[in-house]
Coordinates of C-alpha atoms and ligand atoms in Angstrom, one line a residue:
Chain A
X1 CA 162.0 104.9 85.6
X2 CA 162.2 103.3 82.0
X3 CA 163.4 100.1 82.1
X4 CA 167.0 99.1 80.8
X5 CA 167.4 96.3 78.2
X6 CA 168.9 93.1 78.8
X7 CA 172.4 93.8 76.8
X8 CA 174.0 90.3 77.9
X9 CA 174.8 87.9 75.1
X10 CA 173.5 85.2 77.9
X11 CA 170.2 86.5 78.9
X12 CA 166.8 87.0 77.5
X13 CA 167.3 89.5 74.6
X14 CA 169.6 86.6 73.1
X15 CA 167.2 83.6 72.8
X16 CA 164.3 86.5 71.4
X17 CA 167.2 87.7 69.0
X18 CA 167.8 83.9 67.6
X19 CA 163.8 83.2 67.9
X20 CA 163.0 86.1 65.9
X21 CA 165.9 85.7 63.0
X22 CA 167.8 88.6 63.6
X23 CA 171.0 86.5 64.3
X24 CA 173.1 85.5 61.7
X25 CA 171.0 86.7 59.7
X26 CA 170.7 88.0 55.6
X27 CA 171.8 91.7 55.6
X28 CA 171.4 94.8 53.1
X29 CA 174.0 95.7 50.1
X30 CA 173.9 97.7 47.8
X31 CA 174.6 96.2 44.5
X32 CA 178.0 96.6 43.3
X33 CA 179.2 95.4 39.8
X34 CA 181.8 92.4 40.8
X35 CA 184.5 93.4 38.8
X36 CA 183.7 97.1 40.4
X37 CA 183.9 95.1 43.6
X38 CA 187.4 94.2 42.8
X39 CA 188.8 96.7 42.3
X40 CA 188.0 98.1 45.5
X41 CA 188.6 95.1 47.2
X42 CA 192.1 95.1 45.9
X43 CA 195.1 95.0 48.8
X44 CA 198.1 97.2 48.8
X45 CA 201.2 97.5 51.6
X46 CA 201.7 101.0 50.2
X47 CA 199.1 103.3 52.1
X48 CA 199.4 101.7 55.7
X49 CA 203.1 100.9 54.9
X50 CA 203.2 105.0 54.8
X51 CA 201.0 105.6 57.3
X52 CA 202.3 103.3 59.5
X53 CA 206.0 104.2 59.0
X54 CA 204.4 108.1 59.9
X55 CA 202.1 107.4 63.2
X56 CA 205.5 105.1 64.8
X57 CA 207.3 107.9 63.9
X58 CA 205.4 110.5 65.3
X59 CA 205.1 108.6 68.1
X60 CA 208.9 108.5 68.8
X61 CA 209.7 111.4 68.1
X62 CA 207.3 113.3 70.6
X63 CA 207.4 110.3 73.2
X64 CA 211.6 111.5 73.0
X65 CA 210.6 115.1 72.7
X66 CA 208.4 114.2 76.1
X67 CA 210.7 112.4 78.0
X68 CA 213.6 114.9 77.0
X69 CA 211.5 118.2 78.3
X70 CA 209.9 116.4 81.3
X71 CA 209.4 118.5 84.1
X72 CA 208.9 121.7 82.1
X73 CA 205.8 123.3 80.3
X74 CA 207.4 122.2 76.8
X75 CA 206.6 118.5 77.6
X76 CA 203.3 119.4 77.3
X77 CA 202.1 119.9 73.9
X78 CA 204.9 116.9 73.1
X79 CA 202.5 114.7 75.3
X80 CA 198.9 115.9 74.3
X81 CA 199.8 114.5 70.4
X82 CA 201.7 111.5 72.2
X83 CA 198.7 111.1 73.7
X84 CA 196.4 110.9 71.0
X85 CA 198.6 109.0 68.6
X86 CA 198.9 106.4 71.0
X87 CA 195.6 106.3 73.0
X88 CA 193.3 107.4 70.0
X89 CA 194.8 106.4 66.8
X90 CA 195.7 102.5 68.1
X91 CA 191.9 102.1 67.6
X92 CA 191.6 102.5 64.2
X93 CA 195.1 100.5 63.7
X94 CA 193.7 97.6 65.6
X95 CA 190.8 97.7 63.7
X96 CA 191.8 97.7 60.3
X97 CA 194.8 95.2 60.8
X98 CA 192.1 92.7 62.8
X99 CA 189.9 92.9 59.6
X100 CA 193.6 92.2 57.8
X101 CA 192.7 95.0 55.3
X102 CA 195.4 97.2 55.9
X103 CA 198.1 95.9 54.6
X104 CA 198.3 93.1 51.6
X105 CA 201.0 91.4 53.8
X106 CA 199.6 89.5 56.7
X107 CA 202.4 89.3 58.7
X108 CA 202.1 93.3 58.5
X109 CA 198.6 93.5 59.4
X110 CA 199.3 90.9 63.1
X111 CA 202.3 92.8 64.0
X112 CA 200.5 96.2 63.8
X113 CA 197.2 94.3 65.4
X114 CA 199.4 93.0 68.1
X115 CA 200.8 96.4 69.0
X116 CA 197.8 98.3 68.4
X117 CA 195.2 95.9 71.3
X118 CA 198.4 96.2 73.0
X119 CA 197.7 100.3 73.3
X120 CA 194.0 100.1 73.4
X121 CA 194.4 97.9 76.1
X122 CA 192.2 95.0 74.0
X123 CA 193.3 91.4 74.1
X124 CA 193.9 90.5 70.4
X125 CA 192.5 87.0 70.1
X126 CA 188.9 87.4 72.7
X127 CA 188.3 90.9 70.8
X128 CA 188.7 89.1 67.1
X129 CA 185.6 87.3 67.8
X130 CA 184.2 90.1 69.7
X131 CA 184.4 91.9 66.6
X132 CA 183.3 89.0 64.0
X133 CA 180.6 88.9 65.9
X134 CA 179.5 92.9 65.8
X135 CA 180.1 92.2 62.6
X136 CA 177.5 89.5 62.3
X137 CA 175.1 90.7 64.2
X138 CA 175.6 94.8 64.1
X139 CA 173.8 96.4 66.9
X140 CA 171.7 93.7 67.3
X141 CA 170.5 93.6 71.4
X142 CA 171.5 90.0 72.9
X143 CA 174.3 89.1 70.0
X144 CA 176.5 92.4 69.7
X145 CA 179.6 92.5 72.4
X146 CA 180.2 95.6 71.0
X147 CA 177.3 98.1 71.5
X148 CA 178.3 101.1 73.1
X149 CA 175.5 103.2 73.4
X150 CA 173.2 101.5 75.7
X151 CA 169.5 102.0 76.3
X152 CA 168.6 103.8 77.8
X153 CA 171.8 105.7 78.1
X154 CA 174.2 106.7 80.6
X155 CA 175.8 109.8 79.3
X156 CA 177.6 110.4 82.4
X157 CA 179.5 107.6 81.3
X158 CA 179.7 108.3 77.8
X159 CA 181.1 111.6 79.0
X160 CA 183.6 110.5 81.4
X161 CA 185.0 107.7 78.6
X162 CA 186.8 110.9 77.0
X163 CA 189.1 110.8 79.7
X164 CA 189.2 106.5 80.1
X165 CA 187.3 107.0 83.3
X166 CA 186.7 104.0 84.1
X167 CA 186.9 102.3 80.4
X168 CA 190.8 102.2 81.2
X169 CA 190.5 100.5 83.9
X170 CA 187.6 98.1 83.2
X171 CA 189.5 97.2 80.0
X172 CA 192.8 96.6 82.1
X173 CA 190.7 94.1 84.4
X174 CA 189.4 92.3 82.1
X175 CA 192.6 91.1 80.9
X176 CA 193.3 90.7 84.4
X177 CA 190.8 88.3 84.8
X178 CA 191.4 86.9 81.8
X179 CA 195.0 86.6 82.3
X180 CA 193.9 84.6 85.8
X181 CA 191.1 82.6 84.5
X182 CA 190.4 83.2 80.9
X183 CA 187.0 84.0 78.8
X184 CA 184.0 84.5 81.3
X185 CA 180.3 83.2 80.3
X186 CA 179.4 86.1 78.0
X187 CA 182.7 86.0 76.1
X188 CA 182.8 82.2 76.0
X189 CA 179.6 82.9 73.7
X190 CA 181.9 84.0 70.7
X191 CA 185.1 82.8 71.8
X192 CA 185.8 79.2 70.5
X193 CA 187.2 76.7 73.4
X194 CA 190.1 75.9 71.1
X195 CA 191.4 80.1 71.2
X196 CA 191.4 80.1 75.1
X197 CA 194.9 79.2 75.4
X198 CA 195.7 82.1 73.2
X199 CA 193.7 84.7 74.9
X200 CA 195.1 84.1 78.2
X201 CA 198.7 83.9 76.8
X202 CA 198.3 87.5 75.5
X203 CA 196.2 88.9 78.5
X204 CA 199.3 87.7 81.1
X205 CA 201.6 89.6 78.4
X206 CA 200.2 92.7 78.0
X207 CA 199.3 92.4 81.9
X208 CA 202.9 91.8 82.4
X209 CA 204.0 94.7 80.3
X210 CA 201.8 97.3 82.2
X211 CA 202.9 95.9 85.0
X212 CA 206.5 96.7 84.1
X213 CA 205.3 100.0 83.3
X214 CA 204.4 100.6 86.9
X215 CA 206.8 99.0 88.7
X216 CA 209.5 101.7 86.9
X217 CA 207.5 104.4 87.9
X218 CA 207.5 103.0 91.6
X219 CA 211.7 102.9 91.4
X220 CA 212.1 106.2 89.8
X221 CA 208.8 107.3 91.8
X222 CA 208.2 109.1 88.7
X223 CA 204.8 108.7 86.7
X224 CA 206.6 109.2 82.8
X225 CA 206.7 105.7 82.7
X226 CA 202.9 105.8 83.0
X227 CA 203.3 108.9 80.8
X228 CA 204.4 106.7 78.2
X229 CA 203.0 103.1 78.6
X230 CA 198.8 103.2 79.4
X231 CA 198.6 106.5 80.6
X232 CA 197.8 107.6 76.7
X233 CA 194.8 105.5 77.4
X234 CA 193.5 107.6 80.0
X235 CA 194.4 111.1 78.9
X236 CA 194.9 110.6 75.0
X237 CA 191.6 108.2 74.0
X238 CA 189.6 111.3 73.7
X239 CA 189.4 111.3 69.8
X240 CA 188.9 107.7 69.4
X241 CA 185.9 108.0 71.7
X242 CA 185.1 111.3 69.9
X243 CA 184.4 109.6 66.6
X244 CA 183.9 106.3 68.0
X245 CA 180.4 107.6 69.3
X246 CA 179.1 108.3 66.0
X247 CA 179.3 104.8 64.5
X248 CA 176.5 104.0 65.6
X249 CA 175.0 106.0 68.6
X250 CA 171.3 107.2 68.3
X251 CA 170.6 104.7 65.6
X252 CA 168.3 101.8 65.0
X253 CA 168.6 98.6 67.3
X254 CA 167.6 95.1 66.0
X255 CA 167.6 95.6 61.7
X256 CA 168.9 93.9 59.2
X257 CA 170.3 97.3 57.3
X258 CA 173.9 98.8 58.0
X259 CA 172.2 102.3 57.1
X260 CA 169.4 102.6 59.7
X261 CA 172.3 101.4 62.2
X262 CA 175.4 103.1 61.7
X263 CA 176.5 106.7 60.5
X264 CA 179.0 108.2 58.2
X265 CA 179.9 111.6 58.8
X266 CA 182.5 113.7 56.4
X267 CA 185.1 114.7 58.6
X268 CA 188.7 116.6 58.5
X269 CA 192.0 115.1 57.1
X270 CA 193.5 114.7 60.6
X271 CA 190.4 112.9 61.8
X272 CA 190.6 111.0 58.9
X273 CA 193.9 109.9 59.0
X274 CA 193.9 109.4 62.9
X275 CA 190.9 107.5 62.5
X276 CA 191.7 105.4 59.2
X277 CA 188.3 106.5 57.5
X278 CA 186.2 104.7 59.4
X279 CA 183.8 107.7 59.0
X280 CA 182.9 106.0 56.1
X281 CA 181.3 103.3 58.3
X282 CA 177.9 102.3 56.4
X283 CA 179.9 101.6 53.9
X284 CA 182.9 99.7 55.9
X285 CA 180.0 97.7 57.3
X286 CA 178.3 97.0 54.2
X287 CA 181.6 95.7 52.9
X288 CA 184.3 95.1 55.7
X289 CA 186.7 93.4 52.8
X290 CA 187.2 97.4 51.5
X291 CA 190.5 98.6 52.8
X292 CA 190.4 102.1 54.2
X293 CA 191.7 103.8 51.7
X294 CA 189.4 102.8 49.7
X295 CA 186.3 103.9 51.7
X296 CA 186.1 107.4 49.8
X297 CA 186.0 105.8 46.7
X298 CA 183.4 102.9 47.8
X299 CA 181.8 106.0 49.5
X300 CA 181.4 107.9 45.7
X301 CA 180.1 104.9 44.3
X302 CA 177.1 103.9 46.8
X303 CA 176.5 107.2 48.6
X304 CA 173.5 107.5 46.2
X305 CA 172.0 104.5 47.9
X306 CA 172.6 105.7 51.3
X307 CA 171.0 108.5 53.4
X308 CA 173.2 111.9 53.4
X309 CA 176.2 111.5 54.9
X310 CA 176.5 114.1 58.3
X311 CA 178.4 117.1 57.0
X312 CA 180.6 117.4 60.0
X313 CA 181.6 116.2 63.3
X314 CA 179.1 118.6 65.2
X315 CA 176.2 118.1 62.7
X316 CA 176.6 113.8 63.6
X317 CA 176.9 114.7 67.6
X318 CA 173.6 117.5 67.5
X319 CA 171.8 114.2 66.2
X320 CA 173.4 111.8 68.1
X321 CA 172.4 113.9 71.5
X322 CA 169.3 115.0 70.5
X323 CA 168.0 111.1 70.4
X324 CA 170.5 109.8 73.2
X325 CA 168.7 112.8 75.2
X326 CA 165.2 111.2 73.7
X327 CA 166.0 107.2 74.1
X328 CA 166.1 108.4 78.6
X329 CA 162.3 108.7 78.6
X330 CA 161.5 106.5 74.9
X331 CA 164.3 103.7 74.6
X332 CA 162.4 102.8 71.4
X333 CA 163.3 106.1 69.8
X334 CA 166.1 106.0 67.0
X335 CA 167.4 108.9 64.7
X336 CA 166.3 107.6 61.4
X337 CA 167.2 109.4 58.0
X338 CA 165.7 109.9 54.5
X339 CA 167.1 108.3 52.1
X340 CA 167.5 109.6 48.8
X341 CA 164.9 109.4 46.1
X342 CA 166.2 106.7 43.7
X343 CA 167.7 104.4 46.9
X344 CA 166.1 101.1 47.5
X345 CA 163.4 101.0 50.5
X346 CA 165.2 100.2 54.0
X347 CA 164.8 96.7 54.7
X348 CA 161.2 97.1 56.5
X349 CA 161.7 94.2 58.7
X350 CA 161.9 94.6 62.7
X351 CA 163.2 98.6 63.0
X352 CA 159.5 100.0 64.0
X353 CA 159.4 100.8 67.9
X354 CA 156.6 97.5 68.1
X355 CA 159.1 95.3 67.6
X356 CA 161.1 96.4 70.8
X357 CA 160.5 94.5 74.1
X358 CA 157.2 95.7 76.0
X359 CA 158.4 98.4 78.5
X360 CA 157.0 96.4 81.8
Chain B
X1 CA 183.4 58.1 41.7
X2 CA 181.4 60.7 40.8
X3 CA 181.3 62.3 37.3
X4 CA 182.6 65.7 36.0
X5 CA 180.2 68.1 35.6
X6 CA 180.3 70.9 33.7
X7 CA 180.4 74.3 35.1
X8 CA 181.3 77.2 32.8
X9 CA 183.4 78.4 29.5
X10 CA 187.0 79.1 30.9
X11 CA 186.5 82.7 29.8
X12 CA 184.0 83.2 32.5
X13 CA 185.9 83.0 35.0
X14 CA 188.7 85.5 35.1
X15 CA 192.3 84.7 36.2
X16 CA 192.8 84.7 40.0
X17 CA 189.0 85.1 40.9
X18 CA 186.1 82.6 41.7
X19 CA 182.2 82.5 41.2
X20 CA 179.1 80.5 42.7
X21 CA 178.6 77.3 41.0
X22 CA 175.3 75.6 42.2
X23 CA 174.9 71.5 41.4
X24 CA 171.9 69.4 42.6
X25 CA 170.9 71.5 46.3
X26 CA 174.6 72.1 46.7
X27 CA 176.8 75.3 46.0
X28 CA 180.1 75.4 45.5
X29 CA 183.0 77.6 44.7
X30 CA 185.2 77.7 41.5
X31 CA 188.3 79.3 41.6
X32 CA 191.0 80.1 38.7
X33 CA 194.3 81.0 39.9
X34 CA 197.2 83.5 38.2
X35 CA 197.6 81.2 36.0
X36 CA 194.5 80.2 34.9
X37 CA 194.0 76.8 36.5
X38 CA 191.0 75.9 37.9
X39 CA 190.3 74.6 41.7
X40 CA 187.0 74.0 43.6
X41 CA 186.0 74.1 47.4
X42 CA 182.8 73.9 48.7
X43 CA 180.9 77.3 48.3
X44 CA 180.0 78.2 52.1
X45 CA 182.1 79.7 54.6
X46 CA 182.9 76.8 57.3
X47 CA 182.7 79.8 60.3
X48 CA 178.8 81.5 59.4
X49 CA 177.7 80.0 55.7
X50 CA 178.7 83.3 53.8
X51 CA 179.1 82.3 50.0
X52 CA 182.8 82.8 49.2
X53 CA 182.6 83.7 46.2
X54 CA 181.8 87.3 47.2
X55 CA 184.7 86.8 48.4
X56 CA 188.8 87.8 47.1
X57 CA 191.0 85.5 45.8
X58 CA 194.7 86.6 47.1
X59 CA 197.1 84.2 45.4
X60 CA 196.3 80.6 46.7
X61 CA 193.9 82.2 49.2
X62 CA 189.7 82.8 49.4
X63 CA 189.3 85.6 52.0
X64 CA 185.7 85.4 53.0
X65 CA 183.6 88.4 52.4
X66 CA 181.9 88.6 56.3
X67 CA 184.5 88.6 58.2
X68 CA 188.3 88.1 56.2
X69 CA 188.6 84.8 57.1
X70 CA 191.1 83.0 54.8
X71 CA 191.3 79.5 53.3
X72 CA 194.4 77.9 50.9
X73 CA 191.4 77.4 47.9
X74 CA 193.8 74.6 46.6
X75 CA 193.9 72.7 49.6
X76 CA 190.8 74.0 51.6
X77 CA 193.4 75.0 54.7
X78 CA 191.8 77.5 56.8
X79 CA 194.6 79.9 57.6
X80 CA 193.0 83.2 59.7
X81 CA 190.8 83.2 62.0
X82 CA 187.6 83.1 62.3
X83 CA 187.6 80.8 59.8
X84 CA 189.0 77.8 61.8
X85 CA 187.8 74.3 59.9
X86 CA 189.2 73.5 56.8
X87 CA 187.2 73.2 53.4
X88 CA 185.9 70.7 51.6
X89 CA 187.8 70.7 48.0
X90 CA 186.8 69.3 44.6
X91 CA 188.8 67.9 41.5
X92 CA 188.5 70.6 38.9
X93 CA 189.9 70.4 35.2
X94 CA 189.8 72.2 31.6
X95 CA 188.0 69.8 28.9
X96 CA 187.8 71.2 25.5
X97 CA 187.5 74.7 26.4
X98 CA 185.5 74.5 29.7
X99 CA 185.8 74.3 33.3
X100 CA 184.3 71.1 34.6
X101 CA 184.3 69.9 38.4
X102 CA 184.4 66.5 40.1
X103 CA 181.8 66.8 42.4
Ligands
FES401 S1 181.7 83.8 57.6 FE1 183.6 83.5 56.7 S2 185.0 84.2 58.1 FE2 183.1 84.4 59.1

């Protein structure tokens, strides 16, 4: 039986994480000319002003296209892009509007945040925090709240999360519990005491709203209100978990450089645009201030610095399973990639297999 | 009170944008706004010690380059999370052609 790391941001792996330096600690970039910089850095309402008007509208106009055809084969195909719109693309959408790169308005970017943990079933304020910290501390064992591929790994679950079984549900009682009694000891570790009010106000909100949800499919004893509200969850999160995988899943643990940790992976227009090109995640990681649509061009400009980029979605997923399958049996296994010849040297530092915790 | 010290030409810093100014073991930030006026705060994030001026100036506002954090650079309000505790901010003037900071 190999023995499971301790993933808690409360136990053991976090005080060796702090001892060591690997929290809050210095990370690779690649140099970019400021004034380069910029430029890309530069904030515009126009793209997600677009693209938001597009994904609201889609969703409308198949959720009406649903309920009008319920009870017939035609609401089906109306429902599986329902589905996805609402329980896939909201990831992205909460993602990009929490870093508040979406839009140059910020009012834009909370209202679209608001809506989008609201889908996702994420409370807005505990998972800002959550995400500052992956952010600070990027797949680093002990500090990241947001590691989803564990070691060793369950694929069973990892499987079953294509159809929100039981990431739905766990997600759903966390704001219960947080709605009843706030942050618990693990999320108290990012989550300042001053933001508690705020996380519990929003948990009993969008509790309440679910709830509301359910309660009108008890009086019409019909489940298209679940069709509608947090069902998409369950049987339309399949592409966020689809690309969601490859961020970082079969990469290095524990280092201090975004391209031994994460993956980006070249990937269709409706992907893409679904997933707000955060297939371009070395370099969103690198630097999270780049909106996304301007992640291909930040892409261009680096990519020499940066090992290949996975030419497809299957091409990421036959390496991601081939060292998931590996990390069962050799936790401290990780798919590591050449880099080019002309890219600086991967920051040595604490990604050999040594530096892991002795298997006991 | 303490003195001005020089920090750059004007020209070196460009209109709405800010650089690293280090003084005596501290580090600051110097900001010019759209219209050319110059402000300074102190140079670390108050969240995680990031040096804003890797950072984009947005109007009034520094959003920090780790995790878009946002401060009012002219009054050192933090204004997005997770930036929560105000900066520290700085007299800054023109003198004969260069930025100088009260520091
Ligand atoms: S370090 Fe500046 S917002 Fe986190």
């Amino acid at each position: 039986m190999t023995p499971a790391r301790d993933y808690s941001l409360i136990g053991p792996e976090r005080d060796r994480a702090i001892a060591i330096g690997l929290a809050s600690a210095e990370w690779y970039h690649t140099d970019v000319p400021r004034k380069v910089m910029k430029g890309l850095m530069r904030r515009n309402d126009g793209p997600a002003t677009r693209d938001t008007i597009l994904w609201l509208g889609l969703l409308l106009l198949t959720g009406i296209g649903g309920i009008a055809t319920w009870g017939t084969w035609w609401a089906v195909p109306f429902f599986l892009v329902y589905g996805v719109l609402y329980g896939s693309a909201c990831d992205s959408r909460w993602h990009e509007c929490g870093h508040g790169t979406a839009f140059k308005t910020q009012s834009k970017n909370d209202w679209v945040y608001a809506l989008a943990s609201f889908m996702v079933l994420r409370n807005p304020v505990a998972w800002r925090w959550s995400h500052a910290r992956h952010h600070t501390d990027t797949i680093i064992v002990g500090r990241d709240p947001e590691i989803t591929v564990m070691r060793p790994p369950d694929i069973a679950r990892k499987a079953l999360a294509f159809v929100g079984i039981p990431d739905a549900f766990v997600h759903f009682g966390v704001l219960v519990r947080q709605a009843i009694s706030g942050p618990n000891a693990e999320e108290a570790d990012y989550i300042p005491e001053s933001e508690v009010p705020k996380v519990m106000f929003w948990a009993r909100l969008f509790v309440g709203l679910h709830l509301v949800a359910l309660l009108l499919a008890l009086l019409t004893w019909s489940i298209l209100p679940l069709m509608l509200i947090g069902g998409p969850r369950i049987y339309g999160t399949w592409h966020m978990v689809l690309v969601g995988l490859l961020q970082h899943g079969g990469l290095a643990e524990d280092v201090l450089d975004h391209r031994l940790n994460s993956r980006t992976v070249y990937m269709n227009p409706v992907s893409r645009w679904l997933y707000w090109n955060m297939n371009y995640h070395v370099e969103h990681h690198m630097f999270p201030m780049v909106p996304y649509h301007a992640l291909p061009a930040l892409h261009e400009l680096i990519k020499d610095d940066l090992p290949p980029a996975n030419p497809s979605i299957p091409h990421a997923y036959a390496e991601m399973i081939a060292a998931v399958l590996r990390q069962r049996t050799e936790p401290g296994y990780f798919a590591r990639r050449a880099l080019p010849p002309g890219a600086k040297p991967y920051v040595e530092a604490f990604h050999t297999e040594t530096s892991l915790p002795e298997a006991s | 009170m303490s003195e001005w010290v020089d920090v750059c030409a004007i020209g070196e810093i460009e209109e709405e944008d800010v650089i690293r100014f280090d003084h005596v073991g501290r580090t600051f930030a110097v900001y010019r706004d759209e219209d050319g006026t110059p402000f300074c705060t102190d140079g670390l994030c108050t969240h995680e010690q990031v040096h804003l001026a890797d950072g984009l100036v947005l109007d009034d506002e520094i959003e920090c380059p780790k995790h878009n954090g946002r401060f009012n650079y002219k009054t050192g309000a933090a204004l997005r999370t997770p930036a929560c505790v105000a900066l520290t901010t700085y007299p800054a003037r023109i003198a004969e052609g260069r930025i100088q900071v009260q520091v």
